PDB file of C-alpha atoms and ligand atoms in Angstrom:
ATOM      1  CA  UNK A  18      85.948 174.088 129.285  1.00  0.00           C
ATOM      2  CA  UNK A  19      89.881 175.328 128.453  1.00  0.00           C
ATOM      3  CA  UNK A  20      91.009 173.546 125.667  1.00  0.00           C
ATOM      4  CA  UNK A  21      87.750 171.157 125.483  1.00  0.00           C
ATOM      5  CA  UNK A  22      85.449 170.771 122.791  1.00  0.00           C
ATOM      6  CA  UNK A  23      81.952 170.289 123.194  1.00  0.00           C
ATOM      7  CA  UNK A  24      82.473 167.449 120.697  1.00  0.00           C
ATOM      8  CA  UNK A  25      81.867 164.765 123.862  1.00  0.00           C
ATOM      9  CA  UNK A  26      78.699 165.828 125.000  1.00  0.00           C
ATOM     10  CA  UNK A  27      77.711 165.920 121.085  1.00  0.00           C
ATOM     11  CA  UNK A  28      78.688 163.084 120.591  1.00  0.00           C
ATOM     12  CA  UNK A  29      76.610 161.660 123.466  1.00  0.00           C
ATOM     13  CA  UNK A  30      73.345 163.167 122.573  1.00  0.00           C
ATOM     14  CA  UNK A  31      73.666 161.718 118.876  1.00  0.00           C
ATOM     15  CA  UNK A  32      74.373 158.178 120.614  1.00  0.00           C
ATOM     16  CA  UNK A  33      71.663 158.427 123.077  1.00  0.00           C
ATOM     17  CA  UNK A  34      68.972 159.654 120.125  1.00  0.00           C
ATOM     18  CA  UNK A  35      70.043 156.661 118.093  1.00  0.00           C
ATOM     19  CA  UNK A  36      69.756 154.047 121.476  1.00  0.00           C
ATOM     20  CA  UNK A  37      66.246 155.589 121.333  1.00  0.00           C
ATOM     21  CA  UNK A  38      65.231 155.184 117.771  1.00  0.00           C
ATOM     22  CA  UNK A  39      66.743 152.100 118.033  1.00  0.00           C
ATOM     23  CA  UNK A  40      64.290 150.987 120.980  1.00  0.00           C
ATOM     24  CA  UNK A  41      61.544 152.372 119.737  1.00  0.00           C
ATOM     25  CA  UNK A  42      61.602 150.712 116.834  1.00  0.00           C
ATOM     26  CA  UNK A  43      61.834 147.607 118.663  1.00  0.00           C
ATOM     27  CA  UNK A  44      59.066 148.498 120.024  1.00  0.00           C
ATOM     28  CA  UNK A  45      61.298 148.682 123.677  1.00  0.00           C
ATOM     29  CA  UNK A  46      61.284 151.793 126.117  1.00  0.00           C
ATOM     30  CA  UNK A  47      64.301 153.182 125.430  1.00  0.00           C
ATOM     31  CA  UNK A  48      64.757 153.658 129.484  1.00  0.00           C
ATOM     32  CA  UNK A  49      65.687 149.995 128.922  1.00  0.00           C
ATOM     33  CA  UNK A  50      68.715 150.289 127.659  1.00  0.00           C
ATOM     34  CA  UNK A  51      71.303 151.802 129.260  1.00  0.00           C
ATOM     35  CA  UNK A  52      74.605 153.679 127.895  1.00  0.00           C
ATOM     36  CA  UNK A  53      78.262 152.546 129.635  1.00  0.00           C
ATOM     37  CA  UNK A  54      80.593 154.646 127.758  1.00  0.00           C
ATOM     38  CA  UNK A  55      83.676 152.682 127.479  1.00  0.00           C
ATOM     39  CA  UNK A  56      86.647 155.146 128.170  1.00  0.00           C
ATOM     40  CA  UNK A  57      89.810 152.849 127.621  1.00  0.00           C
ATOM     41  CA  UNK A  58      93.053 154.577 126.493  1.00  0.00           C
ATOM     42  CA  UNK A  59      91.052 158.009 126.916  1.00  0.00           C
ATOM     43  CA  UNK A  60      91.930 160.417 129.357  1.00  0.00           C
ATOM     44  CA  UNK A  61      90.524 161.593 132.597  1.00  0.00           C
ATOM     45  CA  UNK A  62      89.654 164.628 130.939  1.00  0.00           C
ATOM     46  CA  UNK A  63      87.553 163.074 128.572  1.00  0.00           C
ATOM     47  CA  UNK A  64      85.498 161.007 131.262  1.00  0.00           C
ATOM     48  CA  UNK A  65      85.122 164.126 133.296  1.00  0.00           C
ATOM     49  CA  UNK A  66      83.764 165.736 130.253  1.00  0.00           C
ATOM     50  CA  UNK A  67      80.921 163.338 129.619  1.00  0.00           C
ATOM     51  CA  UNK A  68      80.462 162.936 133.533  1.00  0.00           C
ATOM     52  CA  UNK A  69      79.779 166.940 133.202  1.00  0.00           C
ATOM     53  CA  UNK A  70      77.621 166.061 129.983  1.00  0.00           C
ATOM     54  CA  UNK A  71      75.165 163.571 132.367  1.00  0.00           C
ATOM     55  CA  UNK A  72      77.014 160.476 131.761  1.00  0.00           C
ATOM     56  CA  UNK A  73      77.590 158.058 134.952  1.00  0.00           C
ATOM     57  CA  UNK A  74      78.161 154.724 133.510  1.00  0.00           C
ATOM     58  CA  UNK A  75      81.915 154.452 132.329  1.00  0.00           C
ATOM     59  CA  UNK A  76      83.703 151.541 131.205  1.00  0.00           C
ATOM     60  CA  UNK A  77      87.444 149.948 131.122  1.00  0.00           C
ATOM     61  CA  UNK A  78      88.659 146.687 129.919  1.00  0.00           C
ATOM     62  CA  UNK A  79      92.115 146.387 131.669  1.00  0.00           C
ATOM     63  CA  UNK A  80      91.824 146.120 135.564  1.00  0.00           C
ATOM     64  CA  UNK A  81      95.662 148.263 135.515  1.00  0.00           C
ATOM     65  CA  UNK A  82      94.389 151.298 133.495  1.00  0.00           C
ATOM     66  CA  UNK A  83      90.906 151.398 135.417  1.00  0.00           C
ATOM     67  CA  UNK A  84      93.054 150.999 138.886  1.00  0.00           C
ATOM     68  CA  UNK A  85      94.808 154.336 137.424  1.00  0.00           C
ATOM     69  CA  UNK A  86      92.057 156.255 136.476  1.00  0.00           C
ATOM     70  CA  UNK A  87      89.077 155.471 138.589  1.00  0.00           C
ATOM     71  CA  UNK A  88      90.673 156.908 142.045  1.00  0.00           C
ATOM     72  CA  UNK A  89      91.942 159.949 139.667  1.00  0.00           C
ATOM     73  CA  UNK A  90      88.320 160.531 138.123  1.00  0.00           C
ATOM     74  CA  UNK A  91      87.190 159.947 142.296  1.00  0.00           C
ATOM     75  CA  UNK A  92      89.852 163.226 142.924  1.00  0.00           C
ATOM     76  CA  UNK A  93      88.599 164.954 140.414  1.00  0.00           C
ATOM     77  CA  UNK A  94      84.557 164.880 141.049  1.00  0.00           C
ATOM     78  CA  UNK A  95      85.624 165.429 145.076  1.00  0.00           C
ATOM     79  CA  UNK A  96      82.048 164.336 146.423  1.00  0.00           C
ATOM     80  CA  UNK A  97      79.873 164.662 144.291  1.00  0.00           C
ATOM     81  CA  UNK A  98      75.948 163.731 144.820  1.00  0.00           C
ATOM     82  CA  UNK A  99      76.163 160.927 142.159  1.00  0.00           C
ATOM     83  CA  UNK A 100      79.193 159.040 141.819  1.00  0.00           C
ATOM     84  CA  UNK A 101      79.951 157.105 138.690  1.00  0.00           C
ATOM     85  CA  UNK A 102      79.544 153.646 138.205  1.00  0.00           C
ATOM     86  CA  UNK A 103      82.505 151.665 136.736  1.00  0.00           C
ATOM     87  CA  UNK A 104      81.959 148.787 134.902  1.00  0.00           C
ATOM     88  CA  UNK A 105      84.773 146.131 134.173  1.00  0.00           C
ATOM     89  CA  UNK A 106      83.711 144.928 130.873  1.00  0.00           C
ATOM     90  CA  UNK A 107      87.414 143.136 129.598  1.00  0.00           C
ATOM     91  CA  UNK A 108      89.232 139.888 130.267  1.00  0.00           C
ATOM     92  CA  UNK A 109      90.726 139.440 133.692  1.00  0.00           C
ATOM     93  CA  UNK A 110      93.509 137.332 134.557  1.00  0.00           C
ATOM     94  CA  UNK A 111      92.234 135.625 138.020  1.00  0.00           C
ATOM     95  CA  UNK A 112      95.603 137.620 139.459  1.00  0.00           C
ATOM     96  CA  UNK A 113      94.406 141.264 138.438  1.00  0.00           C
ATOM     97  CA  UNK A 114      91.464 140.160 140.228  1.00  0.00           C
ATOM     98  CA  UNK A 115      91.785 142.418 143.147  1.00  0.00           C
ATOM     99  CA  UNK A 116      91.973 145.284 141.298  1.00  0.00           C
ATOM    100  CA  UNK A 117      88.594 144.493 140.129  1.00  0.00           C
ATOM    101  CA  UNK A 118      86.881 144.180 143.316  1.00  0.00           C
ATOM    102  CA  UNK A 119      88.777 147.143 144.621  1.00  0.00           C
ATOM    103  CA  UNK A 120      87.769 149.825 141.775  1.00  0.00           C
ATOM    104  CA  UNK A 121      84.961 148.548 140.291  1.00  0.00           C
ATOM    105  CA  UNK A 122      81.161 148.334 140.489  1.00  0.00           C
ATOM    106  CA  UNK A 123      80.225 145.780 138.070  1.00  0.00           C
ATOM    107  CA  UNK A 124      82.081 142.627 136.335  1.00  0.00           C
ATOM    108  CA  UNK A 125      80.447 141.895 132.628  1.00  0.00           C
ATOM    109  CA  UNK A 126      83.325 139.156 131.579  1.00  0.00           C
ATOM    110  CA  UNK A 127      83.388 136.609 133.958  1.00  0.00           C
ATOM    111  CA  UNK A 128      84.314 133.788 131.927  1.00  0.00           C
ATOM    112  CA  UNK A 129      85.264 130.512 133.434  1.00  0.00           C
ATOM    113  CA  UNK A 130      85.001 129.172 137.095  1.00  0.00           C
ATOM    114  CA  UNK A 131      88.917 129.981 138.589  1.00  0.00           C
ATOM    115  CA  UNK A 132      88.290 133.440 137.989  1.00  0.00           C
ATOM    116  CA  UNK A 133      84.074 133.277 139.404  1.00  0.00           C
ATOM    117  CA  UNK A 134      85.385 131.583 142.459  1.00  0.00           C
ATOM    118  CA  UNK A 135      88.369 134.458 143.224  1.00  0.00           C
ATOM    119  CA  UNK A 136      86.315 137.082 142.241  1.00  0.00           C
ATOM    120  CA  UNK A 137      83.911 135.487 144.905  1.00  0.00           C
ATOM    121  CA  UNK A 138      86.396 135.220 146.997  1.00  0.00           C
ATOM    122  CA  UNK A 139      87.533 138.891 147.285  1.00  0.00           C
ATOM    123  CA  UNK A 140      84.288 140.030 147.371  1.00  0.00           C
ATOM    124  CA  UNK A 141      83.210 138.168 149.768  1.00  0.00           C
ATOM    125  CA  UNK A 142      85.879 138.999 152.350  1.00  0.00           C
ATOM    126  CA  UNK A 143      85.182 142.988 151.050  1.00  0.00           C
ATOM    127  CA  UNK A 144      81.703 142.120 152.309  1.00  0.00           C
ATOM    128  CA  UNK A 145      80.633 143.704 149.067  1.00  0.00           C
ATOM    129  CA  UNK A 146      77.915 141.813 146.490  1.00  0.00           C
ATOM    130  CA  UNK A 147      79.279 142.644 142.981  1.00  0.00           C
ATOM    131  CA  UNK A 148      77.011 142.639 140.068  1.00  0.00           C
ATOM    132  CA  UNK A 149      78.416 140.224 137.477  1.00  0.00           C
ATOM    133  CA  UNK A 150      77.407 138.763 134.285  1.00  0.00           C
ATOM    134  CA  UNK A 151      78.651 135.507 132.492  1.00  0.00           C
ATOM    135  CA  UNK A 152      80.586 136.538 129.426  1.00  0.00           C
ATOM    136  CA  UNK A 153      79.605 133.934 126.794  1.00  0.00           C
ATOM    137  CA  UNK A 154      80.818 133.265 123.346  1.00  0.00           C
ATOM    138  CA  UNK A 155      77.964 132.199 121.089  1.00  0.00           C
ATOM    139  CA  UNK A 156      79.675 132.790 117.858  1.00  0.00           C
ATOM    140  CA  UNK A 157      82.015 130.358 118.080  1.00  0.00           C
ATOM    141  CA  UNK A 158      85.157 132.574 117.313  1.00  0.00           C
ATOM    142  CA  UNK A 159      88.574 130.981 118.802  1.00  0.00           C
ATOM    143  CA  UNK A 160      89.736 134.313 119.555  1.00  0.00           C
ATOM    144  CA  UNK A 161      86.765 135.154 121.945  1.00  0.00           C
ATOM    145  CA  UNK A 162      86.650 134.628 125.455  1.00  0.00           C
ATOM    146  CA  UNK A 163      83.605 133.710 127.364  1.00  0.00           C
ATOM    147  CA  UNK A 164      81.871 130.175 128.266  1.00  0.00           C
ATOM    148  CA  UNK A 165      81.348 128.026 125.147  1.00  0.00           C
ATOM    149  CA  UNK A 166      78.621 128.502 124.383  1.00  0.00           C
ATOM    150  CA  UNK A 167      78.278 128.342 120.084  1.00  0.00           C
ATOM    151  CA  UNK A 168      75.319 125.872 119.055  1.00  0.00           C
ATOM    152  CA  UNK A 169      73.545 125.592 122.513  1.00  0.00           C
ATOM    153  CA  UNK A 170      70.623 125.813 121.041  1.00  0.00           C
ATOM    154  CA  UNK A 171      71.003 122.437 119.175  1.00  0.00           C
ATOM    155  CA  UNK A 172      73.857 120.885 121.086  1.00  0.00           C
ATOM    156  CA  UNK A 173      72.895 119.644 123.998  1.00  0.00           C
ATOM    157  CA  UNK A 174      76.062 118.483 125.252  1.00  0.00           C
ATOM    158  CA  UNK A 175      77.672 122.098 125.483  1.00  0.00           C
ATOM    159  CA  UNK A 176      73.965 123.215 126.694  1.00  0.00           C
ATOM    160  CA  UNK A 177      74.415 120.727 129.851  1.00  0.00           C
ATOM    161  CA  UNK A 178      78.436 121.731 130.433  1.00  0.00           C
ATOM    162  CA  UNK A 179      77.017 125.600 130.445  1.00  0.00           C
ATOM    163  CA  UNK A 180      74.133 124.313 132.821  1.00  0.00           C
ATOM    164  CA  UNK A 181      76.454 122.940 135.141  1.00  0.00           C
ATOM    165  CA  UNK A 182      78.922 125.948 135.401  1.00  0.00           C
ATOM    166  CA  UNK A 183      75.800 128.150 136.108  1.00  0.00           C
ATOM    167  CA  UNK A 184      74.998 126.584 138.563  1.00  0.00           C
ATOM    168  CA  UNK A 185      77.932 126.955 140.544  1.00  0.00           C
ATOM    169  CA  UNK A 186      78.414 130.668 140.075  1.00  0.00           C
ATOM    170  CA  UNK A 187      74.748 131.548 141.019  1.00  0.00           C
ATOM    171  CA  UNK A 188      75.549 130.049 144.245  1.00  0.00           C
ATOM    172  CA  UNK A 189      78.949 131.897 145.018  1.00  0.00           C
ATOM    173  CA  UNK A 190      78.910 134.285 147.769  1.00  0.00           C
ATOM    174  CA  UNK A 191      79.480 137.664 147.145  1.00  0.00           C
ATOM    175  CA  UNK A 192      78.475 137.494 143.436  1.00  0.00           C
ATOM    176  CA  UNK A 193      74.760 138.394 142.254  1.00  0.00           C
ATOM    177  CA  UNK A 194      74.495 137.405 138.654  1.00  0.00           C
ATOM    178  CA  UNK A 195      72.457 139.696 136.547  1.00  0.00           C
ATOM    179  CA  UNK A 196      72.700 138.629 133.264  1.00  0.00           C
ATOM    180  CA  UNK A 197      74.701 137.563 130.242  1.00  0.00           C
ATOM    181  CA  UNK A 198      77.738 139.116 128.087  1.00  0.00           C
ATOM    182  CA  UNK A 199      78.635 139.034 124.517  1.00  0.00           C
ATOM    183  CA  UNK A 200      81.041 140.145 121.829  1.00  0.00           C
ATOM    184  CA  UNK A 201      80.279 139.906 118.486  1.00  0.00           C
ATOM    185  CA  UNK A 202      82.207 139.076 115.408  1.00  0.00           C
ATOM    186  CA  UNK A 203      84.115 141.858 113.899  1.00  0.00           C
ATOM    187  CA  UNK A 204      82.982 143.447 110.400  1.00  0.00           C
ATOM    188  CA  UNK A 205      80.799 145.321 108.103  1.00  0.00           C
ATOM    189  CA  UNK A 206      78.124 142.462 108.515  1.00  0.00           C
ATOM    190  CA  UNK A 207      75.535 143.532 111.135  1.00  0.00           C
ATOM    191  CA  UNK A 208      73.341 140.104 110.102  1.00  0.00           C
ATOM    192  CA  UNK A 209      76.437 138.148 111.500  1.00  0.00           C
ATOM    193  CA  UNK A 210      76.520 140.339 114.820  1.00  0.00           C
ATOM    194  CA  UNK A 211      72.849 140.212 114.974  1.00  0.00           C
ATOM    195  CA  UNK A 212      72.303 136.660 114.719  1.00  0.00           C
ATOM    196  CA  UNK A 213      75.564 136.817 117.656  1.00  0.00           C
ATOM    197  CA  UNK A 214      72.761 138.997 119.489  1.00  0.00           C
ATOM    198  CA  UNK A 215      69.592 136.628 119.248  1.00  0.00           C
ATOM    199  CA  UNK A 216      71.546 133.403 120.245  1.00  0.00           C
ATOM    200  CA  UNK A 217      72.705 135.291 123.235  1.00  0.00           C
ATOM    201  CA  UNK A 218      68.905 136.155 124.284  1.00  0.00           C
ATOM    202  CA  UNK A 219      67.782 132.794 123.451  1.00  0.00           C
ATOM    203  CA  UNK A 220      70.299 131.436 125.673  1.00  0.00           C
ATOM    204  CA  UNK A 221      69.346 134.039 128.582  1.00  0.00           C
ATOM    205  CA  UNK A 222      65.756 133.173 128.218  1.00  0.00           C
ATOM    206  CA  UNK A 223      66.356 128.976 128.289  1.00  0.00           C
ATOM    207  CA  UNK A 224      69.224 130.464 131.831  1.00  0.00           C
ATOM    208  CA  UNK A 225      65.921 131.990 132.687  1.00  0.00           C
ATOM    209  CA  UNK A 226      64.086 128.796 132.587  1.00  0.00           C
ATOM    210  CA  UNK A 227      66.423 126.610 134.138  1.00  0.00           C
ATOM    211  CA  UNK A 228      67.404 129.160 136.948  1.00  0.00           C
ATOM    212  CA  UNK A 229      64.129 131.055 137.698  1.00  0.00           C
ATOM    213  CA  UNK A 230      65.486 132.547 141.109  1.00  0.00           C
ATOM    214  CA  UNK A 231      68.444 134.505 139.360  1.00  0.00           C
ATOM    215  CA  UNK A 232      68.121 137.857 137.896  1.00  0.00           C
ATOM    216  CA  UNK A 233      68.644 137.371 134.431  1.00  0.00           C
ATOM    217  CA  UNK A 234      67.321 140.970 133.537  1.00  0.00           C
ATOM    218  CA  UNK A 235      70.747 142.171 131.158  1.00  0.00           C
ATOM    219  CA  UNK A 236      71.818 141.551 128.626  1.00  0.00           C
ATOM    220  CA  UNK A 237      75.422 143.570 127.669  1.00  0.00           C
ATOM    221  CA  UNK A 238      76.107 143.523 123.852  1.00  0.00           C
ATOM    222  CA  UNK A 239      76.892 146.184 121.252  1.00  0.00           C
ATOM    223  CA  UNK A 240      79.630 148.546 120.697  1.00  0.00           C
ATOM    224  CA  UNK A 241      79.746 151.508 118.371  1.00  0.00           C
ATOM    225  CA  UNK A 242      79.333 149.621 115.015  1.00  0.00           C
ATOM    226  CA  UNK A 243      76.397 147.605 116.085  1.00  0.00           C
ATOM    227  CA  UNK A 244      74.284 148.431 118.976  1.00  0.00           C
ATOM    228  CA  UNK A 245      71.860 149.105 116.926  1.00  0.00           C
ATOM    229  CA  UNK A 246      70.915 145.626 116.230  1.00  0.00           C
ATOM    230  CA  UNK A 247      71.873 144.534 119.728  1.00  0.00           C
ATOM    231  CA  UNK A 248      68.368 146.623 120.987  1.00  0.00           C
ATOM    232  CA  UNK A 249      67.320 145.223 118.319  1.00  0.00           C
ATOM    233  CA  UNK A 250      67.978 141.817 120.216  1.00  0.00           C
ATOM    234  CA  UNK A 251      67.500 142.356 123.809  1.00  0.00           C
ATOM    235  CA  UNK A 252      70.574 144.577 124.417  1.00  0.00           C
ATOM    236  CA  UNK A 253      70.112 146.127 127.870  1.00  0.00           C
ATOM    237  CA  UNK A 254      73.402 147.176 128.337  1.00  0.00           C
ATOM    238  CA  UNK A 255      75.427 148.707 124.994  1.00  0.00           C
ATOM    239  CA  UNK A 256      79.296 149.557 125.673  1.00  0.00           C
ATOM    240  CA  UNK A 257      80.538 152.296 123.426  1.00  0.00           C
ATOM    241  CA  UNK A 258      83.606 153.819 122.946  1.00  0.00           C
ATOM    242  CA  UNK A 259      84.204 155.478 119.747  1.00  0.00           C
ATOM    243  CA  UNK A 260      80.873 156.768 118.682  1.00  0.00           C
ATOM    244  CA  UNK A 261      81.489 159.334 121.871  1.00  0.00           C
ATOM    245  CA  UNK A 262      85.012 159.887 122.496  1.00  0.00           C
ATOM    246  CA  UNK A 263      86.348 159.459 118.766  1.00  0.00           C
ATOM    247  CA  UNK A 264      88.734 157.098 117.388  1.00  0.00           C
ATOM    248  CA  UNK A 265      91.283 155.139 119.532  1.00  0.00           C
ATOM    249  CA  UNK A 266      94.980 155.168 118.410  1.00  0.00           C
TER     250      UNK A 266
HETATM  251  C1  PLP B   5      86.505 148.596 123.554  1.00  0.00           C
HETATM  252  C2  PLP B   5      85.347 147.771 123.920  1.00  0.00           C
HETATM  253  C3  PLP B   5      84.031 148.207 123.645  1.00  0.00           C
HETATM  254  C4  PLP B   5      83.733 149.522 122.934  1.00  0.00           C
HETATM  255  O1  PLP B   5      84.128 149.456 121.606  1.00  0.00           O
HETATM  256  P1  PLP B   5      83.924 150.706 120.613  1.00  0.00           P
HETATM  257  O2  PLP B   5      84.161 150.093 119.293  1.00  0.00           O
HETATM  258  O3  PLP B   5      84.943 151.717 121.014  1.00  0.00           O
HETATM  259  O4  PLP B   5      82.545 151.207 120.800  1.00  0.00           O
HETATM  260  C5  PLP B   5      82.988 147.390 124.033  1.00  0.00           C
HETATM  261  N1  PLP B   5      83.194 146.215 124.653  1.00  0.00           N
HETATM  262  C6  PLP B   5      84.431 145.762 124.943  1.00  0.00           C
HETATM  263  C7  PLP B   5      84.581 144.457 125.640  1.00  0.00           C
HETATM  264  C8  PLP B   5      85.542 146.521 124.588  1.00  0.00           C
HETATM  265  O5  PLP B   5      86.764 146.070 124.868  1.00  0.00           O
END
């Protein structure tokens, strides 16, 4: 490639050998777990890089920049026998929510029920069935988005509020929930994220329970500095940015 490095498709290889190891020892099939590779503030160039290096899932977290780049990347590939599929994994203000249904393939941070019932909406009138999970915040951290969901395990009160708002987005047309969504706390302490990871699955499994005709097969968590112990946990989605494409300035 002019002016490319191979450093990309590297860099993949190394990530996909560690999402392995990291199965394996989990004792998971590492077909499991799959890679989006989170492209935000990267170029085109880059995501046509790892496209050309195998890579299909790709991942943005502003509905603007992925409105920008996904009909560019589209140009780009011309038709191509496998399109890529682009995964909204940020916070969306319920007005940016076109965008969403217009460019993307999958919704991993839907958060709160204005923003379920527009998405739905959209959709809906798109005649499309968007794959969406429910973007949760277990940890507790006031600077996360996602339903409340720290303590559920004990707390029965924020268990039934959770309950309730399930149940009215597994019933929204033109929405199929898959599964659940976390973030975990920033830091150097993986025990903190992990422990982030296992409430998450414990909270998918009692969803599971409660809801038994929803698909709750994923579970998206992990990012470069700790996707390890999200397979660890369950993780069947891991979003990663900078362990492929390098540091972010
Ligand atoms: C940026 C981002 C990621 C990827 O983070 P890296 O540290 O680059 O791997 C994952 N999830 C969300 C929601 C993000 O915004």
């Amino acid at each position: 490639m002019i002016n490319g490095s191979p450093h990309i498709a590297v860099n993949l290889q190394e990530v996909h050998a560690r999402i392995a190891e990291a199965a394996l020892r989990a004792g998971r099939d590492p077909t499991d777990v799959q890679l989006v590779a989170v492209t935000k503030t990267f170029p085109v160039e880059a995501i046509l890089e790892a496209y050309a290096a195998g890579q299909r899932d790709f991942g943005e977290n502003r509905p603007e920049e992925g409105a920008e780049k996904i009909p560019l990347v589209g140009e780009r590939l011309g038709i191509s026998p496998i399109n890529p599929v682009w995964h909204m994994i940020g916070h969306i203000q319920s007005r940016k929510a076109d965008l969403v249904i217009a460019h993307f393939d999958v919704v991993h941070a839907v958060d709160r029920m204005k923003l379920a019932a527009r998405l739905s909406q959209l959709a809906h009138e798109a005649g499309r069935q968007v794959p969406v999970l429910l973007e949760c915040n277990v940890s507790g951290e006031a600077s996360k988005y996602g339903y409340t969901a720290a303590g559920w395990e004990t707390d029965s009160a924020v268990r039934q509020a959770l309950r309730a708002e399930v149940a009215q987005v597994v019933r929204m047309p033109g929405l199929r929930v898959e599964g659940l969504m976390t973030v975990a706390p920033i830091g150097d302490d993986v025990t903190m994220a992990r422990r982030t990871f296992a409430s998450l699955r414990g909270l998918r499994d009692y969803l599971r329970e409660e809801f038994p005709d929803v698909d709750w097969t994923h579970l998206s968590m992990g990012m470069s500095d700790d996707f390890e112990a999200a397979i660890a946990e369950g993780a069947t989605l891991v979003r990663i940015g900078r362990a492929i494409f390098g540091a972010r300035t």
